[in-house]
Coordinates of C-alpha atoms in Angstrom, one line a residue:
X1 CA -0.2 0.1 -0.2
X2 CA 3.1 2.4 1.1
X3 CA 4.5 1.5 -2.6
X4 CA 1.3 2.4 -4.2
X5 CA 1.0 5.8 -2.9
X6 CA 4.4 6.4 -3.2
X7 CA 3.9 5.6 -6.5
X8 CA 0.9 7.9 -7.6
X9 CA 2.9 10.5 -5.6
X10 CA 6.1 10.8 -7.7
X11 CA 3.9 10.6 -10.9
X12 CA 1.6 13.7 -9.7
X13 CA 5.3 15.4 -9.7
X14 CA 6.8 14.2 -12.7
X15 CA 3.6 15.5 -14.1
X16 CA 3.5 18.9 -12.1
X17 CA 7.4 19.3 -13.0
X18 CA 6.2 18.3 -17.0
X19 CA 3.4 21.4 -17.5
X20 CA 5.6 23.6 -14.9
X21 CA 8.1 23.5 -18.1
X22 CA 5.5 24.7 -20.5
X23 CA 5.0 29.4 -20.7
X24 CA 2.7 30.8 -22.0
X25 CA 3.5 33.1 -25.1
X26 CA 1.2 35.7 -26.1
X27 CA 1.7 38.2 -29.5
X28 CA 0.0 39.9 -32.4
X29 CA 0.7 39.7 -35.7
X30 CA 0.9 42.8 -38.3
X31 CA 1.8 43.2 -42.0
X32 CA 5.2 44.2 -42.2
X33 CA 4.1 47.1 -45.1
X34 CA 0.7 48.2 -44.1
X35 CA 2.1 47.8 -40.3
X36 CA -2.5 46.6 -40.4
X37 CA -3.1 43.7 -38.0
X38 CA -3.4 40.5 -39.4
X39 CA -6.6 37.8 -38.4
X40 CA -6.4 34.1 -38.9
X41 CA -2.9 34.1 -39.6
X42 CA -1.7 30.2 -37.9
X43 CA 0.8 29.7 -35.5
X44 CA 2.3 26.4 -34.4
X45 CA 4.9 24.6 -32.1
X46 CA 7.1 23.1 -34.8
X47 CA 7.0 19.1 -35.1
X48 CA 3.8 19.4 -33.0
X49 CA 0.3 19.8 -33.2
X50 CA -0.2 22.6 -30.6
X51 CA -1.2 25.7 -32.4
X52 CA -3.6 28.7 -32.1
X53 CA -4.7 31.5 -34.8
X54 CA -5.2 34.9 -34.5
X55 CA -8.1 37.0 -33.6
X56 CA -10.1 39.5 -35.2
X57 CA -7.3 42.0 -33.4
X58 CA -3.6 39.5 -34.8
X59 CA -3.9 39.2 -31.6
X60 CA -2.7 35.3 -30.0
X61 CA -2.5 33.0 -27.1
X62 CA -0.9 29.3 -26.7
X63 CA 1.5 27.2 -24.7
X64 CA 4.5 25.8 -25.6
X65 CA 7.8 24.3 -24.6
X66 CA 10.4 26.4 -23.5
X67 CA 12.8 25.8 -26.2
X68 CA 10.6 25.1 -28.9
X69 CA 9.9 27.2 -32.4
X70 CA 6.7 28.6 -34.0
X71 CA 6.0 28.5 -37.4
X72 CA 3.9 31.6 -38.4
X73 CA 2.0 30.9 -41.8
X74 CA -1.1 32.8 -43.7
X75 CA -2.4 32.8 -47.2
X76 CA -0.4 35.3 -49.6
X77 CA 2.4 35.8 -46.8
X78 CA 6.1 34.3 -45.9
X79 CA 5.6 31.8 -43.5
X80 CA 8.7 32.5 -40.5
X81 CA 10.1 31.1 -38.2
X82 CA 10.3 31.9 -34.8
X83 CA 12.8 31.0 -31.1
X84 CA 11.1 32.9 -28.9
X85 CA 13.5 32.4 -26.3
X86 CA 12.5 33.8 -22.5
X87 CA 10.1 36.1 -24.9
X88 CA 7.0 35.9 -23.3
X89 CA 4.6 38.8 -26.1
X90 CA 5.6 39.0 -29.9
X91 CA 5.4 41.3 -32.7
X92 CA 5.7 39.8 -35.7
X93 CA 5.3 41.1 -39.1
X94 CA 4.9 39.0 -42.3
X95 CA 5.9 39.8 -45.7
X96 CA 3.5 39.4 -49.3
X97 CA 4.6 36.7 -50.7
X98 CA 5.3 37.0 -54.1
X99 CA 5.4 33.9 -55.9
X100 CA 4.6 34.1 -59.4
X101 CA 0.8 33.2 -59.2
X102 CA 2.2 30.6 -62.5
X103 CA 3.4 28.4 -59.9
X104 CA -0.2 27.3 -59.2
X105 CA -2.6 26.7 -61.9
X106 CA -6.5 26.7 -61.7
X107 CA -7.5 23.6 -63.5
X108 CA -11.7 21.8 -63.6
X109 CA -10.8 19.9 -60.3
X110 CA -9.4 22.7 -58.2
X111 CA -5.4 23.9 -58.2
X112 CA -2.6 22.6 -58.4
X113 CA 0.9 23.5 -58.2
X114 CA 1.9 23.5 -62.1
X115 CA 4.8 21.3 -62.0
X116 CA 2.9 18.4 -60.5
X117 CA 0.6 18.5 -63.6
X118 CA 0.0 16.5 -66.1
X119 CA -2.4 17.8 -68.7
X120 CA -1.6 20.5 -71.6
X121 CA -2.5 23.4 -69.2
X122 CA -1.1 27.0 -69.7
X123 CA -2.5 29.7 -67.3
X124 CA -2.1 33.6 -67.9
X125 CA -1.8 36.2 -65.1
X126 CA -3.5 39.3 -65.2
X127 CA -0.8 41.5 -65.2
X128 CA -0.6 40.9 -68.9
X129 CA -3.8 41.9 -69.8
X130 CA -3.4 45.3 -67.2
X131 CA -0.2 46.5 -69.5
X132 CA -3.0 45.7 -72.5
X133 CA -5.2 48.4 -73.1
X134 CA -7.7 46.1 -74.0
X135 CA -11.8 46.2 -75.0
X136 CA -12.3 42.1 -73.7
X137 CA -10.7 39.2 -72.5
X138 CA -10.1 38.2 -75.9
X139 CA -8.1 40.4 -77.8
X140 CA -5.9 40.6 -75.1
X141 CA -5.0 37.1 -75.1
X142 CA -3.8 37.5 -78.9
X143 CA -0.3 36.3 -78.5
X144 CA 1.0 34.8 -75.1
X145 CA -0.9 31.4 -75.0
X146 CA 0.8 28.9 -76.9
X147 CA -1.6 27.0 -78.7
X148 CA -4.5 29.9 -78.2
X149 CA -5.5 31.2 -81.7
X150 CA -7.9 34.6 -81.2
X151 CA -9.1 36.3 -84.8
X152 CA -10.3 39.1 -84.8
X153 CA -13.0 38.1 -88.0
X154 CA -13.6 42.1 -88.6
X155 CA -12.3 45.4 -87.8
X156 CA -16.2 46.5 -86.1
X157 CA -16.7 47.2 -83.1
X158 CA -18.0 44.7 -80.6
X159 CA -17.4 41.8 -82.2
X160 CA -16.5 38.3 -80.6
X161 CA -13.1 37.2 -81.3
X162 CA -13.0 33.6 -82.9
X163 CA -10.8 31.6 -80.4
X164 CA -9.3 27.9 -80.8
X165 CA -7.4 25.9 -79.1
X166 CA -4.5 23.8 -81.3
X167 CA -6.4 24.8 -84.5
X168 CA -9.4 22.3 -84.5
X169 CA -12.0 21.6 -87.2
X170 CA -14.8 19.4 -85.5
X171 CA -16.5 19.7 -88.8
X172 CA -17.5 22.1 -91.8
X173 CA -21.4 23.5 -90.5
X174 CA -20.0 22.5 -86.6
X175 CA -17.8 24.7 -83.7
X176 CA -14.5 24.6 -82.6
X177 CA -14.4 27.2 -80.5
X178 CA -13.4 26.1 -76.9
X179 CA -15.8 25.9 -73.7
X180 CA -15.9 28.9 -72.1
X181 CA -16.9 29.7 -68.0
X182 CA -16.9 31.9 -65.5
X183 CA -16.0 31.0 -61.5
X184 CA -17.1 27.5 -63.2
X185 CA -19.9 28.6 -65.3
X186 CA -20.7 28.6 -69.0
X187 CA -21.2 31.8 -70.6
X188 CA -21.3 32.7 -74.2
X189 CA -19.0 34.6 -75.3
X190 CA -16.1 36.2 -74.0
X191 CA -17.2 40.0 -74.4
X192 CA -18.7 40.2 -71.6
X193 CA -16.7 39.9 -69.1
X194 CA -14.7 42.7 -67.6
X195 CA -10.7 42.5 -67.5
X196 CA -10.4 45.0 -64.7
X197 CA -12.6 41.7 -62.9
X198 CA -10.0 39.0 -63.7
X199 CA -8.3 37.2 -61.0
X200 CA -6.6 34.7 -63.0
X201 CA -6.9 32.6 -66.7
X202 CA -6.4 29.0 -67.0
X203 CA -6.4 27.0 -70.5
X204 CA -6.8 24.2 -70.7
X205 CA -5.9 22.4 -73.6
X206 CA -5.7 18.1 -74.0
X207 CA -8.8 15.7 -74.7
X208 CA -8.4 15.6 -70.7
X209 CA -10.9 19.0 -70.2
X210 CA -13.4 16.6 -71.9
X211 CA -13.7 14.3 -68.5
X212 CA -14.0 16.8 -66.2
X213 CA -17.1 18.7 -67.9
X214 CA -18.2 16.1 -71.3
X215 CA -18.4 17.4 -75.0
X216 CA -19.1 20.2 -74.5
X217 CA -15.0 20.8 -73.6
X218 CA -13.9 18.8 -76.8
X219 CA -11.7 21.3 -77.7
X220 CA -10.7 22.3 -74.6
X221 CA -11.9 24.9 -71.9
X222 CA -11.1 28.6 -71.3
X223 CA -10.9 28.8 -66.7
X224 CA -11.7 32.4 -65.7
X225 CA -11.2 33.1 -62.4
X226 CA -13.2 36.6 -61.1
X227 CA -11.9 38.2 -58.1
X228 CA -13.3 37.7 -54.6
X229 CA -13.4 39.4 -51.1
X230 CA -10.1 40.5 -49.7
X231 CA -7.9 38.8 -47.6
X232 CA -7.7 41.1 -45.1
X233 CA -9.6 42.9 -41.9
X234 CA -11.1 46.0 -43.8
X235 CA -12.3 47.4 -47.0
X236 CA -10.1 48.7 -50.2
X237 CA -12.0 51.0 -52.4
X238 CA -9.5 51.4 -55.9
X239 CA -10.8 53.0 -59.1
X240 CA -8.7 52.3 -62.7
X241 CA -9.6 54.4 -65.9
X242 CA -8.0 54.6 -68.9
X243 CA -8.1 55.7 -72.8
X244 CA -6.6 54.6 -75.6
X245 CA -6.1 55.2 -79.6
X246 CA -6.5 52.5 -82.6
X247 CA -5.8 53.3 -85.6
X248 CA -5.6 50.2 -88.2
X249 CA -1.8 48.6 -88.2
X250 CA -1.5 47.7 -92.2
X251 CA -1.7 50.5 -94.5
X252 CA -3.9 50.2 -97.0
X253 CA -3.7 51.7 -100.5
X254 CA -5.0 51.3 -103.6
X255 CA -3.2 50.3 -106.7
X256 CA -4.3 53.7 -108.0
X257 CA -2.6 54.6 -111.6
X258 CA -0.8 50.6 -111.9
X259 CA -3.9 49.4 -111.3
X260 CA -5.8 50.8 -114.4
X261 CA -2.3 49.4 -116.5
X262 CA -2.7 46.2 -115.3
X263 CA -6.0 46.1 -116.6
X264 CA -5.6 47.4 -119.6
X265 CA -2.3 45.4 -120.0
X266 CA -4.4 41.9 -119.1
X267 CA -6.9 43.3 -121.9
X268 CA -4.9 43.6 -124.4
X269 CA -2.5 41.0 -124.1
X270 CA -6.0 39.0 -124.6
X271 CA -6.9 41.1 -127.5
X272 CA -9.1 44.3 -125.9
X273 CA -9.3 47.1 -126.0
X274 CA -10.9 48.8 -123.3
X275 CA -11.3 46.6 -119.7
X276 CA -13.7 47.0 -116.6
X277 CA -17.6 47.5 -116.0
X278 CA -19.6 50.7 -115.9
X279 CA -16.7 52.8 -115.3
X280 CA -13.7 51.8 -118.3
X281 CA -10.6 52.5 -118.9
X282 CA -9.0 52.5 -122.8
X283 CA -5.8 53.4 -123.6
X284 CA -6.9 56.9 -124.4
X285 CA -8.2 56.7 -120.6
X286 CA -4.9 55.7 -119.1
X287 CA -3.4 57.7 -121.0
X288 CA -5.2 61.0 -120.1
X289 CA -5.8 59.3 -116.0
X290 CA -1.6 59.8 -115.9
X291 CA -1.3 63.4 -117.0
X292 CA -4.4 64.3 -114.4
X293 CA -2.2 62.5 -111.5
X294 CA 0.6 64.8 -112.9
X295 CA -1.7 67.4 -113.5
X296 CA -4.3 66.9 -109.9
X297 CA -3.2 64.8 -107.8
X298 CA -1.4 67.2 -105.7
X299 CA -3.9 69.6 -106.1
X300 CA -7.6 67.7 -105.8
X301 CA -8.8 66.7 -102.8
X302 CA -10.6 63.5 -101.9
X303 CA -13.6 65.6 -101.3
X304 CA -14.0 67.6 -104.4
X305 CA -16.7 67.3 -106.2
X306 CA -16.5 65.3 -109.8
X307 CA -15.9 68.0 -113.1
X308 CA -17.1 66.3 -116.1
X309 CA -14.2 67.1 -118.5
X310 CA -11.2 66.8 -115.6
X311 CA -11.6 63.9 -113.5
X312 CA -14.0 61.9 -116.5
X313 CA -15.8 62.5 -120.1
X314 CA -17.7 59.7 -122.0
X315 CA -16.5 59.0 -125.3
X316 CA -17.6 58.1 -128.7
X317 CA -19.2 55.2 -128.3
X318 CA -20.8 56.3 -124.8
X319 CA -18.7 54.8 -122.0
X320 CA -17.8 56.2 -118.9
X321 CA -13.8 56.8 -119.1
X322 CA -12.2 58.1 -115.7
X323 CA -9.6 59.6 -115.2
X324 CA -9.5 60.7 -111.9
X325 CA -8.7 57.7 -108.8
X326 CA -10.5 57.4 -105.7
X327 CA -8.7 56.0 -102.3
X328 CA -11.3 54.4 -100.1
X329 CA -9.7 54.8 -97.3
X330 CA -9.7 58.6 -97.6
X331 CA -13.5 57.7 -97.3
X332 CA -14.2 54.6 -95.1
X333 CA -12.0 54.7 -92.4
X334 CA -11.4 56.8 -89.3
X335 CA -8.1 57.0 -88.1
X336 CA -7.1 57.2 -84.4
X337 CA -10.9 56.2 -82.4
X338 CA -10.8 57.0 -78.3
X339 CA -11.5 53.7 -76.1
X340 CA -12.2 54.9 -72.8
X341 CA -12.5 52.6 -70.4
X342 CA -13.6 53.3 -65.9
X343 CA -13.9 50.7 -63.3
X344 CA -14.3 51.3 -59.8
X345 CA -14.9 47.9 -57.0
X346 CA -15.2 47.5 -53.2
X347 CA -13.7 44.5 -51.7
X348 CA -12.6 44.1 -47.6
X349 CA -13.4 41.5 -45.1
X350 CA -15.7 41.4 -41.8
X351 CA -14.8 38.7 -39.5
X352 CA -15.3 35.8 -41.7
X353 CA -17.5 37.4 -44.6
X354 CA -15.8 38.5 -47.4
X355 CA -17.3 40.9 -50.0
X356 CA -16.6 42.2 -53.6
X357 CA -18.3 45.1 -55.5
X358 CA -17.2 45.9 -59.2
X359 CA -18.3 48.3 -61.4
X360 CA -17.2 49.2 -65.1
X361 CA -18.3 51.2 -68.2
X362 CA -16.5 50.5 -72.0
X363 CA -16.6 53.1 -75.0
X364 CA -15.1 52.5 -77.9
X365 CA -15.5 54.4 -80.9
X366 CA -15.9 52.5 -84.0
X367 CA -13.7 53.5 -87.4
X368 CA -16.0 53.7 -90.5
X369 CA -16.1 57.5 -91.0
X370 CA -19.0 58.2 -92.6
X371 CA -21.2 56.4 -90.5
X372 CA -23.9 59.0 -88.2
X373 CA -22.9 56.2 -85.4
X374 CA -20.2 53.7 -85.2
X375 CA -19.3 52.8 -81.6
X376 CA -19.8 50.1 -79.1
X377 CA -20.7 50.7 -75.1
X378 CA -20.1 47.8 -72.6
X379 CA -21.6 47.6 -69.1
X380 CA -20.9 45.9 -66.0
X381 CA -21.5 44.7 -62.8
X382 CA -20.5 41.9 -60.4
X383 CA -21.2 40.9 -56.6
X384 CA -19.8 38.0 -54.8
X385 CA -20.1 37.6 -50.9
X386 CA -18.9 34.1 -49.3
X387 CA -18.8 33.5 -45.3
X388 CA -16.9 30.4 -43.3
X389 CA -20.2 29.4 -41.4
X390 CA -17.5 26.6 -39.3
X391 CA -13.9 25.1 -40.1
X392 CA -16.1 23.2 -42.8
X393 CA -18.8 24.9 -44.4
X394 CA -18.1 27.7 -46.6
X395 CA -20.9 29.2 -48.2
X396 CA -21.1 32.0 -51.5
X397 CA -23.2 33.9 -53.2
X398 CA -23.2 36.7 -56.4
X399 CA -24.6 37.9 -59.2
X400 CA -23.4 39.4 -62.5
X401 CA -24.8 42.0 -65.1
X402 CA -23.5 43.0 -68.5
X403 CA -25.1 45.0 -71.3
X404 CA -23.4 44.9 -74.1
X405 CA -24.8 48.1 -76.7
X406 CA -23.6 48.5 -80.5
X407 CA -24.2 50.8 -83.0
X408 CA -23.7 50.7 -86.7
X409 CA -24.9 52.0 -89.8
X410 CA -27.4 49.9 -91.3
X411 CA -26.4 49.7 -95.0
X412 CA -26.5 45.7 -95.3
X413 CA -29.7 45.4 -97.1
X414 CA -28.3 48.0 -100.0
X415 CA -27.8 47.3 -103.5
X416 CA -24.2 47.4 -102.7
X417 CA -24.3 44.1 -100.1
X418 CA -20.9 44.6 -97.9
X419 CA -19.8 48.5 -98.2
X420 CA -16.4 46.5 -97.3
X421 CA -16.6 43.9 -100.0
X422 CA -17.2 46.3 -102.9
X423 CA -14.4 49.4 -101.8
X424 CA -11.7 46.6 -103.5
X425 CA -13.7 44.7 -105.7
X426 CA -14.8 47.9 -107.9
X427 CA -11.7 49.8 -109.3
X428 CA -9.8 52.7 -108.3
X429 CA -11.7 54.7 -110.9
X430 CA -15.1 54.7 -109.4
X431 CA -16.3 58.0 -107.9
X432 CA -17.1 58.6 -104.3
X433 CA -17.0 61.6 -104.2
X434 CA -20.0 64.5 -105.3
X435 CA -21.3 65.6 -108.1
X436 CA -23.5 69.1 -108.1
X437 CA -24.0 68.7 -104.4
X438 CA -25.2 65.7 -104.7
X439 CA -24.2 62.5 -103.8
X440 CA -22.5 59.9 -106.0
X441 CA -23.5 56.0 -105.6
X442 CA -20.6 54.7 -103.9
X443 CA -20.9 52.7 -99.9
X444 CA -19.2 55.9 -99.1
X445 CA -22.5 57.7 -99.4
X446 CA -24.9 54.7 -98.8
X447 CA -23.0 54.0 -95.5
X448 CA -23.7 58.1 -94.6
X449 CA -27.7 58.3 -95.7
X450 CA -28.3 54.9 -93.6
X451 CA -30.1 54.7 -90.0
X452 CA -28.6 53.6 -87.4
X453 CA -29.2 49.8 -86.3
X454 CA -28.8 48.9 -82.7
X455 CA -28.0 45.0 -80.9
X456 CA -28.4 45.2 -77.4
X457 CA -27.0 42.2 -75.3
X458 CA -28.3 41.9 -71.6
X459 CA -26.4 38.7 -69.7
X460 CA -27.9 38.5 -66.2
X461 CA -27.1 35.5 -63.5
X462 CA -27.4 35.0 -60.4
X463 CA -25.5 31.9 -58.3
X464 CA -24.8 30.4 -54.6
X465 CA -22.7 27.5 -53.3
X466 CA -20.9 25.9 -50.9
X467 CA -17.8 24.4 -50.1
X468 CA -17.4 21.6 -47.9
X469 CA -14.0 20.0 -46.9
X470 CA -15.0 17.2 -43.8
X471 CA -11.1 16.2 -44.4
X472 CA -7.9 17.7 -45.1
X473 CA -7.3 16.4 -48.6
X474 CA -11.3 16.0 -49.5
X475 CA -13.1 18.9 -50.4
X476 CA -16.8 18.5 -51.7
X477 CA -18.3 22.1 -53.1
X478 CA -21.7 22.6 -55.0
X479 CA -23.0 25.7 -57.1
X480 CA -25.7 26.0 -58.6
X481 CA -26.5 29.7 -61.8
X482 CA -29.2 30.6 -62.9
X483 CA -28.7 32.5 -66.6
X484 CA -30.7 34.7 -68.6
X485 CA -29.9 36.4 -71.9
X486 CA -31.5 38.7 -74.2
X487 CA -31.2 39.6 -77.5
X488 CA -32.3 43.1 -78.8
X489 CA -31.9 44.1 -82.4
X490 CA -33.3 47.0 -84.2
X491 CA -32.5 47.4 -88.0
X492 CA -34.5 50.5 -89.2
X493 CA -34.9 50.5 -92.9
X494 CA -32.9 53.1 -95.5
X495 CA -34.2 54.6 -98.7
X496 CA -30.3 55.7 -99.9
X497 CA -31.1 58.8 -102.9
X498 CA -27.9 59.9 -104.8
X499 CA -26.2 60.0 -108.6
X500 CA -26.3 56.8 -110.4
X501 CA -23.0 55.7 -110.5
X502 CA -23.7 52.8 -111.7
X503 CA -25.4 54.0 -114.8
X504 CA -24.6 55.6 -118.0
X505 CA -24.1 59.7 -118.3
X506 CA -26.7 61.8 -119.4
X507 CA -26.5 64.9 -121.3
X508 CA -26.2 67.8 -119.2
X509 CA -28.4 70.9 -120.2
X510 CA -28.8 74.2 -118.3
X511 CA -32.3 75.5 -117.0
X512 CA -33.4 76.5 -120.3
X513 CA -32.5 73.7 -121.7
X514 CA -29.4 73.8 -123.4
X515 CA -26.0 71.6 -124.2
X516 CA -23.6 72.7 -121.7
X517 CA -20.2 72.1 -122.7
X518 CA -17.2 71.8 -120.8
X519 CA -13.3 72.0 -121.5
X520 CA -10.9 69.4 -119.4
X521 CA -10.1 71.5 -116.6
X522 CA -14.2 71.6 -115.4
X523 CA -14.8 74.7 -117.0
X524 CA -17.7 75.8 -118.7
X525 CA -17.3 77.2 -122.1
X526 CA -18.7 78.1 -125.1
X527 CA -19.4 75.4 -127.4
X528 CA -16.8 77.1 -129.9
X529 CA -13.7 77.1 -127.8
X530 CA -11.0 75.2 -128.1
X531 CA -10.7 71.9 -126.9
X532 CA -14.4 72.2 -125.9
X533 CA -16.8 68.6 -124.9
X534 CA -20.3 68.4 -124.5
X535 CA -21.2 68.0 -121.1
X536 CA -22.6 64.7 -119.2
X537 CA -24.2 64.4 -115.7
X538 CA -24.9 61.5 -114.0
X539 CA -28.4 60.5 -113.0
X540 CA -30.0 60.7 -109.5
X541 CA -32.1 58.5 -108.3
X542 CA -33.6 57.0 -105.5

């Protein structure tokens, strides 16, 4: 009995001695750059599971062994190991981690270190997009992602870029565009995404993406992750604005005299003497066109009116022969058009709840010079809220709104069909200015007279979900999204009135009905004057 009591007494003394060796350590953890306190920082006694986290004020309290080392870690910060020694209260400062985001890649089933990936995945940092004055994400991805081809089908503002991964072609009628996902929700167009809202972009390029997302991902996936709430306690408000100008990168020039010579030589080679349709070129006309270029090439401006005798004439066979050459670039293309963007975001964290709200506006002017309106506007609004209900349950919800409004000249129902096609299908002697104050029928005149058409697209989505982590390496995600897209198109008809450049010229008479005569300078002269030509004009029609 005495031995048992003695043994219990010794055991209690050992336990008391062991307990007495532990000591209490307190402290505060701050951001070294901003001196702000950091809640939620993990403090672990190295080599053990003993530890704690900082409270909302960045303070902590933990019992440790006298000679132990503590490990302080926080997401986005560089971990630090500290040996407290005899100190009982510490002020710990953590530095922001500058580890490249490309080392961690977002994939269909979560995130992974790039070194551990087995599939073909490319990641894009938002810093790359920030350095480019772009109107949409698609244009920002041009030339920076291996295997991703981004083609802008036309120079129209608001046009969707054509994206292909590794140049796939499924069929002549089927599509080959990659699946577009924003926060794991499919979106119909990359145009609706505000570049300022993007946290990261991953491009899944191999067939493995189909095993996650199904048949829609047969040609790859573009995963867009948007910004979430702040990681630190407080509220952050940011604004960014940008103004840029766009211009055609490749200089466009019509053949003009060289093209006339080529056309004439081609016809003469096969025994012909006249080339062209509606406006024709002959050897006599070509020789006079060279004289016109030498005499008037530097003095006659693009918008100066067309004059009979100087700029064109009707030969003995009733054919319209053009002497003056026209460059469609001067009439159709507006240079250095502005693009303006404005972005406002508010993000923050309060306790275990984080939030992010953003507004974006894009105003882009088009390059079609004669149009009454040629512009593209985009409005974006995005709200995301998340909270940690328990250590193993996180709930999130959000909404997104995108409005795209494109206005352009509705000239596609005209007799010239596509104005850009006819600009370079026609010869350079086709007139594009005015005669006697009336517009001449041309792509420029029809675009100028066309009513303004509009294409409005409204996209709204509501989403919510939760993430459960029953164990450390097992996460269960649930997301629900309701999306709606509305199309509003307005195509008002237009009546085109101009002098008909496709028809034959008619005699030009004065108010009294007498024939007018003009010389080779386009001046009205008497019928008996040297070099006088009976004048012709084009018919005004609707």
